[in-house]
mmCIF file of C-alpha atoms in Angstrom:
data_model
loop_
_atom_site.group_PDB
_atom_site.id
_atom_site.type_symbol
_atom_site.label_atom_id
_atom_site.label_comp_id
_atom_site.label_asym_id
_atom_site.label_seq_id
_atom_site.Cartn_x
_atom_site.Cartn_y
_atom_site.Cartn_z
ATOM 1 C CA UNK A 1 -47.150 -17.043 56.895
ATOM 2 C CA UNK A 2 -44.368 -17.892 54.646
ATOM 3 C CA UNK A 3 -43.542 -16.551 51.514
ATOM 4 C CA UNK A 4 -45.521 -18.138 48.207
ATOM 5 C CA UNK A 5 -42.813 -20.170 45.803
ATOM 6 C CA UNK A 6 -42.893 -18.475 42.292
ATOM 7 C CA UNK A 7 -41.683 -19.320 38.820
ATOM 8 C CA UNK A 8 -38.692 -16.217 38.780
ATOM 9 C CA UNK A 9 -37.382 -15.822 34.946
ATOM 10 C CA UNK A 10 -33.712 -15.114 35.066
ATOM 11 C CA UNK A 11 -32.500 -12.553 32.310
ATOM 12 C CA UNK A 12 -30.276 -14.823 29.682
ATOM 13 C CA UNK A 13 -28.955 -11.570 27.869
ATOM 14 C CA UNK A 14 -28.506 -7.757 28.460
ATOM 15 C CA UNK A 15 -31.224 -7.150 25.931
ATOM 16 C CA UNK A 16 -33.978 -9.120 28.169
ATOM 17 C CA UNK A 17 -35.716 -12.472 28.390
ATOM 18 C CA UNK A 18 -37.803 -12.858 25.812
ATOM 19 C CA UNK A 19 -36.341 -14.292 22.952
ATOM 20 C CA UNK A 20 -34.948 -12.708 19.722
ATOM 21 C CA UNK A 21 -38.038 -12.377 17.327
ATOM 22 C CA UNK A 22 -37.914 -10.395 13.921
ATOM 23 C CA UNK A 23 -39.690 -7.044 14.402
ATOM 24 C CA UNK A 24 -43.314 -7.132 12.764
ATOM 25 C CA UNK A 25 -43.423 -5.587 9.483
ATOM 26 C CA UNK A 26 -47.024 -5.263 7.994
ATOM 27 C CA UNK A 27 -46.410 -4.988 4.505
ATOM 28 C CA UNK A 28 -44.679 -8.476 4.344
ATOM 29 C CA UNK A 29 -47.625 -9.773 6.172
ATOM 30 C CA UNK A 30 -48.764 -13.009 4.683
ATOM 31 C CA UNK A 31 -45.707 -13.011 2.179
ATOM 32 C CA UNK A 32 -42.503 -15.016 2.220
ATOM 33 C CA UNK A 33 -39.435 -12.664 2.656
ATOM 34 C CA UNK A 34 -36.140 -13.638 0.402
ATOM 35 C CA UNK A 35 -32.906 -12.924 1.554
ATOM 36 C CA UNK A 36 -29.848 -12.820 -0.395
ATOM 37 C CA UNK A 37 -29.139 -10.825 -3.937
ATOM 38 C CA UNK A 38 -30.701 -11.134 -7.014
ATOM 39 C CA UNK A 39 -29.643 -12.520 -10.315
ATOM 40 C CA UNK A 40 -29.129 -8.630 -11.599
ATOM 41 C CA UNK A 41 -26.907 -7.676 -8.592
ATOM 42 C CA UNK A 42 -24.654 -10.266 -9.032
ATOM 43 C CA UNK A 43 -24.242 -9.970 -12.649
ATOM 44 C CA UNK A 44 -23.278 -6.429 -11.636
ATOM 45 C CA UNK A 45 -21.059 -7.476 -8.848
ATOM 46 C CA UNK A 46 -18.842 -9.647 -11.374
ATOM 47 C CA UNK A 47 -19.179 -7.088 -13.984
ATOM 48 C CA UNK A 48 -17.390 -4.955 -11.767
ATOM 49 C CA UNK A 49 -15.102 -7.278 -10.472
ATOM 50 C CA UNK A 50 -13.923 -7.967 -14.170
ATOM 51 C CA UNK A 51 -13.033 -4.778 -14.962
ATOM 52 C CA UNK A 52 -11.257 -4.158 -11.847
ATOM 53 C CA UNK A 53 -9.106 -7.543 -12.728
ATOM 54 C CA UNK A 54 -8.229 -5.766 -16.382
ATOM 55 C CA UNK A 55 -7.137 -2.381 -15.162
ATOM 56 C CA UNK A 56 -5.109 -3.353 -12.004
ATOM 57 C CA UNK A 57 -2.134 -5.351 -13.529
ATOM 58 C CA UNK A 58 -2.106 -2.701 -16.113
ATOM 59 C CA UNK A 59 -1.710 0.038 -13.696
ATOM 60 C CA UNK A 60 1.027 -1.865 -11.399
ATOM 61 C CA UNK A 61 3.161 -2.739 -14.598
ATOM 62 C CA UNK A 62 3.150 1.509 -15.283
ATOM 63 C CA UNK A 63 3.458 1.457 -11.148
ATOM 64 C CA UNK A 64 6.519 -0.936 -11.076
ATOM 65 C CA UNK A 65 8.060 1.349 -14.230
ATOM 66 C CA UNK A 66 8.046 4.504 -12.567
ATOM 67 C CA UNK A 67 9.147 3.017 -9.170
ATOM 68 C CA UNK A 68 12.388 1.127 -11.151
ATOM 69 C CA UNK A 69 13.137 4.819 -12.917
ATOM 70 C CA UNK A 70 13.040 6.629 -9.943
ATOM 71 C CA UNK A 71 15.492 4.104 -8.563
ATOM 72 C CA UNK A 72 17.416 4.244 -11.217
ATOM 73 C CA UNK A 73 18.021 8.517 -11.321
ATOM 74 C CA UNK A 74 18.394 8.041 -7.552
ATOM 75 C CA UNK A 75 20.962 5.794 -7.544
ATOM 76 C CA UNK A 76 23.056 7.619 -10.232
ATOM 77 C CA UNK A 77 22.765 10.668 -8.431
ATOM 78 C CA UNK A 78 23.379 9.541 -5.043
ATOM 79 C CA UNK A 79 26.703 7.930 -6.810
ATOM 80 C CA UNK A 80 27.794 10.837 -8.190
ATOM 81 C CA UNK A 81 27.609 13.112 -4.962
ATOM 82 C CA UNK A 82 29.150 10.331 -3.504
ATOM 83 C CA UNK A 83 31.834 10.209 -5.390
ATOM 84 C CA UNK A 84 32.352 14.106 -5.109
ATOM 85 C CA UNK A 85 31.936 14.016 -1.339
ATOM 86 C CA UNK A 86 34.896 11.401 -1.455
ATOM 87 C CA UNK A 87 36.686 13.458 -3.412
ATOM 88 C CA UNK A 88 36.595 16.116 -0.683
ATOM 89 C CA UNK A 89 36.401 14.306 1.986
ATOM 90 C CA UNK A 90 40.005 12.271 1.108
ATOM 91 C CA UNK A 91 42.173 15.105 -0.942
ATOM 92 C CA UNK A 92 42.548 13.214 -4.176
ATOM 93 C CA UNK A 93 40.398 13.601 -7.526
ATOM 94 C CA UNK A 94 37.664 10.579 -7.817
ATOM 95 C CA UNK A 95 36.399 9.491 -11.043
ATOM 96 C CA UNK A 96 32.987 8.652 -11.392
ATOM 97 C CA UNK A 97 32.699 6.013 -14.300
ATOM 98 C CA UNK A 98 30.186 5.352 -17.009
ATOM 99 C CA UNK A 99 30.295 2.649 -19.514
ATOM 100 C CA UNK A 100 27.382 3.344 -21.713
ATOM 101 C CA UNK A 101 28.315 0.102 -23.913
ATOM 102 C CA UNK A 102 28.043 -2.425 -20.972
ATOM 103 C CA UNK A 103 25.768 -0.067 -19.284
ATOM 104 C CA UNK A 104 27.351 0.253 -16.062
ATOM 105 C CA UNK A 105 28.243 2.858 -13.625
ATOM 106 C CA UNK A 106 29.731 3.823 -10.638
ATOM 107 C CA UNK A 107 32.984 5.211 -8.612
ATOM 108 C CA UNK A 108 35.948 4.200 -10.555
ATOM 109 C CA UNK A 109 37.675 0.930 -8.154
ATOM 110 C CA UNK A 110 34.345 -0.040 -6.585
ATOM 111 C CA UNK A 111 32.028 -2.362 -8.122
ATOM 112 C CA UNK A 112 29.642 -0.824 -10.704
ATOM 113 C CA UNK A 113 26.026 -0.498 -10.775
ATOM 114 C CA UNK A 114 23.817 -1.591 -14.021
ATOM 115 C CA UNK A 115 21.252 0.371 -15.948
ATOM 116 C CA UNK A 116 17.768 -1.087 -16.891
ATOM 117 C CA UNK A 117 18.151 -2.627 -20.399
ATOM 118 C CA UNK A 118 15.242 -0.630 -21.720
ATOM 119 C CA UNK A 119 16.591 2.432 -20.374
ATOM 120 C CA UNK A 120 18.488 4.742 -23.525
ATOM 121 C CA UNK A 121 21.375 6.509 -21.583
ATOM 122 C CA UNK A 122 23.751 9.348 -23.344
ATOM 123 C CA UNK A 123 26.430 11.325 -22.086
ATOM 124 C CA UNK A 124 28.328 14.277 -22.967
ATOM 125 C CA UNK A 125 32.089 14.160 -21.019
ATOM 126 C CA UNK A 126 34.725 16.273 -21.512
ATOM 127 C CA UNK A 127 37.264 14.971 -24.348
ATOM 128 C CA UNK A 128 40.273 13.783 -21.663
ATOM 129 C CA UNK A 129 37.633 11.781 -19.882
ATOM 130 C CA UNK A 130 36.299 9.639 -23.074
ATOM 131 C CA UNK A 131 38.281 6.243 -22.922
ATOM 132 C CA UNK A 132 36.799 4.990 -26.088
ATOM 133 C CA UNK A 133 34.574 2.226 -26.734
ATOM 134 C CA UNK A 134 32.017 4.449 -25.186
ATOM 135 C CA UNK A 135 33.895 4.373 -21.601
ATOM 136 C CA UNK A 136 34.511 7.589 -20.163
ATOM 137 C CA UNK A 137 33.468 9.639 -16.842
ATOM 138 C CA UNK A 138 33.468 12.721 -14.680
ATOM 139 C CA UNK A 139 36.787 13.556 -12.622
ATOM 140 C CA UNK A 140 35.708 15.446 -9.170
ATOM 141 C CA UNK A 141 38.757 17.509 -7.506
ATOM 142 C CA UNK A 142 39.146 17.869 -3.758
ATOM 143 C CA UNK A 143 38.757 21.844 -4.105
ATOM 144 C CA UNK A 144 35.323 20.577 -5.157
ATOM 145 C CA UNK A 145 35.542 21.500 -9.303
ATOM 146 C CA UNK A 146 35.400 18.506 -11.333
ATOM 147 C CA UNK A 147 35.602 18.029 -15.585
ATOM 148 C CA UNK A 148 31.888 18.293 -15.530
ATOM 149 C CA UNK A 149 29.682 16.932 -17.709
ATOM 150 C CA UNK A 150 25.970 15.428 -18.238
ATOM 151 C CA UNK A 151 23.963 12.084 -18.085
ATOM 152 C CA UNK A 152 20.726 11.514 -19.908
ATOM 153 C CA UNK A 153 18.507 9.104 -18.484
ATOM 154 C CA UNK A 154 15.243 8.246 -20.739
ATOM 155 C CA UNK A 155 12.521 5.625 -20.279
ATOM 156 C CA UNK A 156 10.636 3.650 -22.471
ATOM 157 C CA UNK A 157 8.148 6.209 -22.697
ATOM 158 C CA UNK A 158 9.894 8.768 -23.557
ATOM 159 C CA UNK A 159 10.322 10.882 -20.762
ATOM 160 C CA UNK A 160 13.512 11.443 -19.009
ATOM 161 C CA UNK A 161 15.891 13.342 -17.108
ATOM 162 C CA UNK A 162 19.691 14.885 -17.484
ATOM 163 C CA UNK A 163 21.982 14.685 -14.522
ATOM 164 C CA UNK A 164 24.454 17.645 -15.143
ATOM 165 C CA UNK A 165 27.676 18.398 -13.162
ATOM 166 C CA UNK A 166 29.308 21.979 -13.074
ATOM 167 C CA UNK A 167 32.932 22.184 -13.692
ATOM 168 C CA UNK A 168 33.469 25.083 -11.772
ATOM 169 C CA UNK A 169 31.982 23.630 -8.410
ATOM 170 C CA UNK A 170 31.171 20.136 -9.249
ATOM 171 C CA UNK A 171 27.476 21.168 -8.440
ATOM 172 C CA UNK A 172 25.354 18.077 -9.204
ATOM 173 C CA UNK A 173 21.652 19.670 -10.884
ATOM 174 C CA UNK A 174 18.673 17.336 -12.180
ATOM 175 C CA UNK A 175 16.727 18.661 -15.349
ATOM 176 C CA UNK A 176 14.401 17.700 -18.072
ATOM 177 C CA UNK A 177 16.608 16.611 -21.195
ATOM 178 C CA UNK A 178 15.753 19.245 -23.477
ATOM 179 C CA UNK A 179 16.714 22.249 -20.721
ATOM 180 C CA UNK A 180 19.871 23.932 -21.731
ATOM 181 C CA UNK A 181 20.376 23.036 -25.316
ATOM 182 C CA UNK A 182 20.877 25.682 -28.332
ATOM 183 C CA UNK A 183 18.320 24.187 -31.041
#
């Protein structure tokens, strides 16, 4: 006797054959289920979103401050080792040039580098480095003394830093401004 022909449902997914249906919940029974949010959420929602939009360009404009002033104190200082590393490194003093008028700095016969305009910068160089017209610098030997001296670096804020340089062994030190001075 041969085999009876059936009606054989093939499996269309992995979860079975039957098709997708929404679980039964009773307590919805006989009432018309709303998706989406309600008027109260929202308001919320954009409430949030508002302040978020008032506080962030705030916070990068202090971010973007502190990111230029670190740049700033890390570029002086990496052009002052530099330029007692040269010193060293070629057996000839290097001078290590600050004009606070035009705001520039740098190793003297190289091109200079430029301080942030809102940036107050003072300087205390020994008396045969001082040019005039507020030109002047810090002379680094190849035995690895130098004339010495110290930068000031201050933001608009307020805070700041002084970049110091030993005479004795042209040690370059970082320190808040107020460290070191006799009131």
């Amino acid at each position: 006797m041969a085999a009876q022909a059936g009606k054989v449902r093939t499996p269309t997914s992995a979860t079975g054959t039957e098709p997708l249906r929404r679980p039964r919940d009773e307590r919805r029974e006989g009432r018309r289920v709303a998706a989406g949010f309600t008027l109260l959420e929202m308001i919320v929602a954009l409430a949030i979103a508002g302040l978020l939009l008032g506080v962030v360009p705030m916070a990068a404009g202090k971010l973007y401050e502190s990111v230029e002033y670190r740049a700033t104190v890390r570029s002086v200082l990496g052009a002052l080792r530099a330029a007692r590393e040269r010193a060293a490194a070629e057996g000839r003093p290097v001078r290590f040039e600050l004009d606070l008028r035009g705001r520039h700095y740098g190793e003297a016969g190289r091109p200079p580098e430029r301080f942030p305009d809102d940036y107050r910068v003072d300087a205390t160089l020994a008396a045969t480095e001082r040019d005039g017209d507020g030109i002047g610098g810090i002379r680094f030997f190849p035995d690895g003394g130098s004339t010495g001296g110290s930068i000031t670096i201050t933001r608009p804020s307020g805070q700041g830093v002084r970049l110091r340089v030993d005479w004795l062994f042209g040690r370059i030190t970082q320190e808040p401004p107020d460290e070191g001075r006799s009131g």
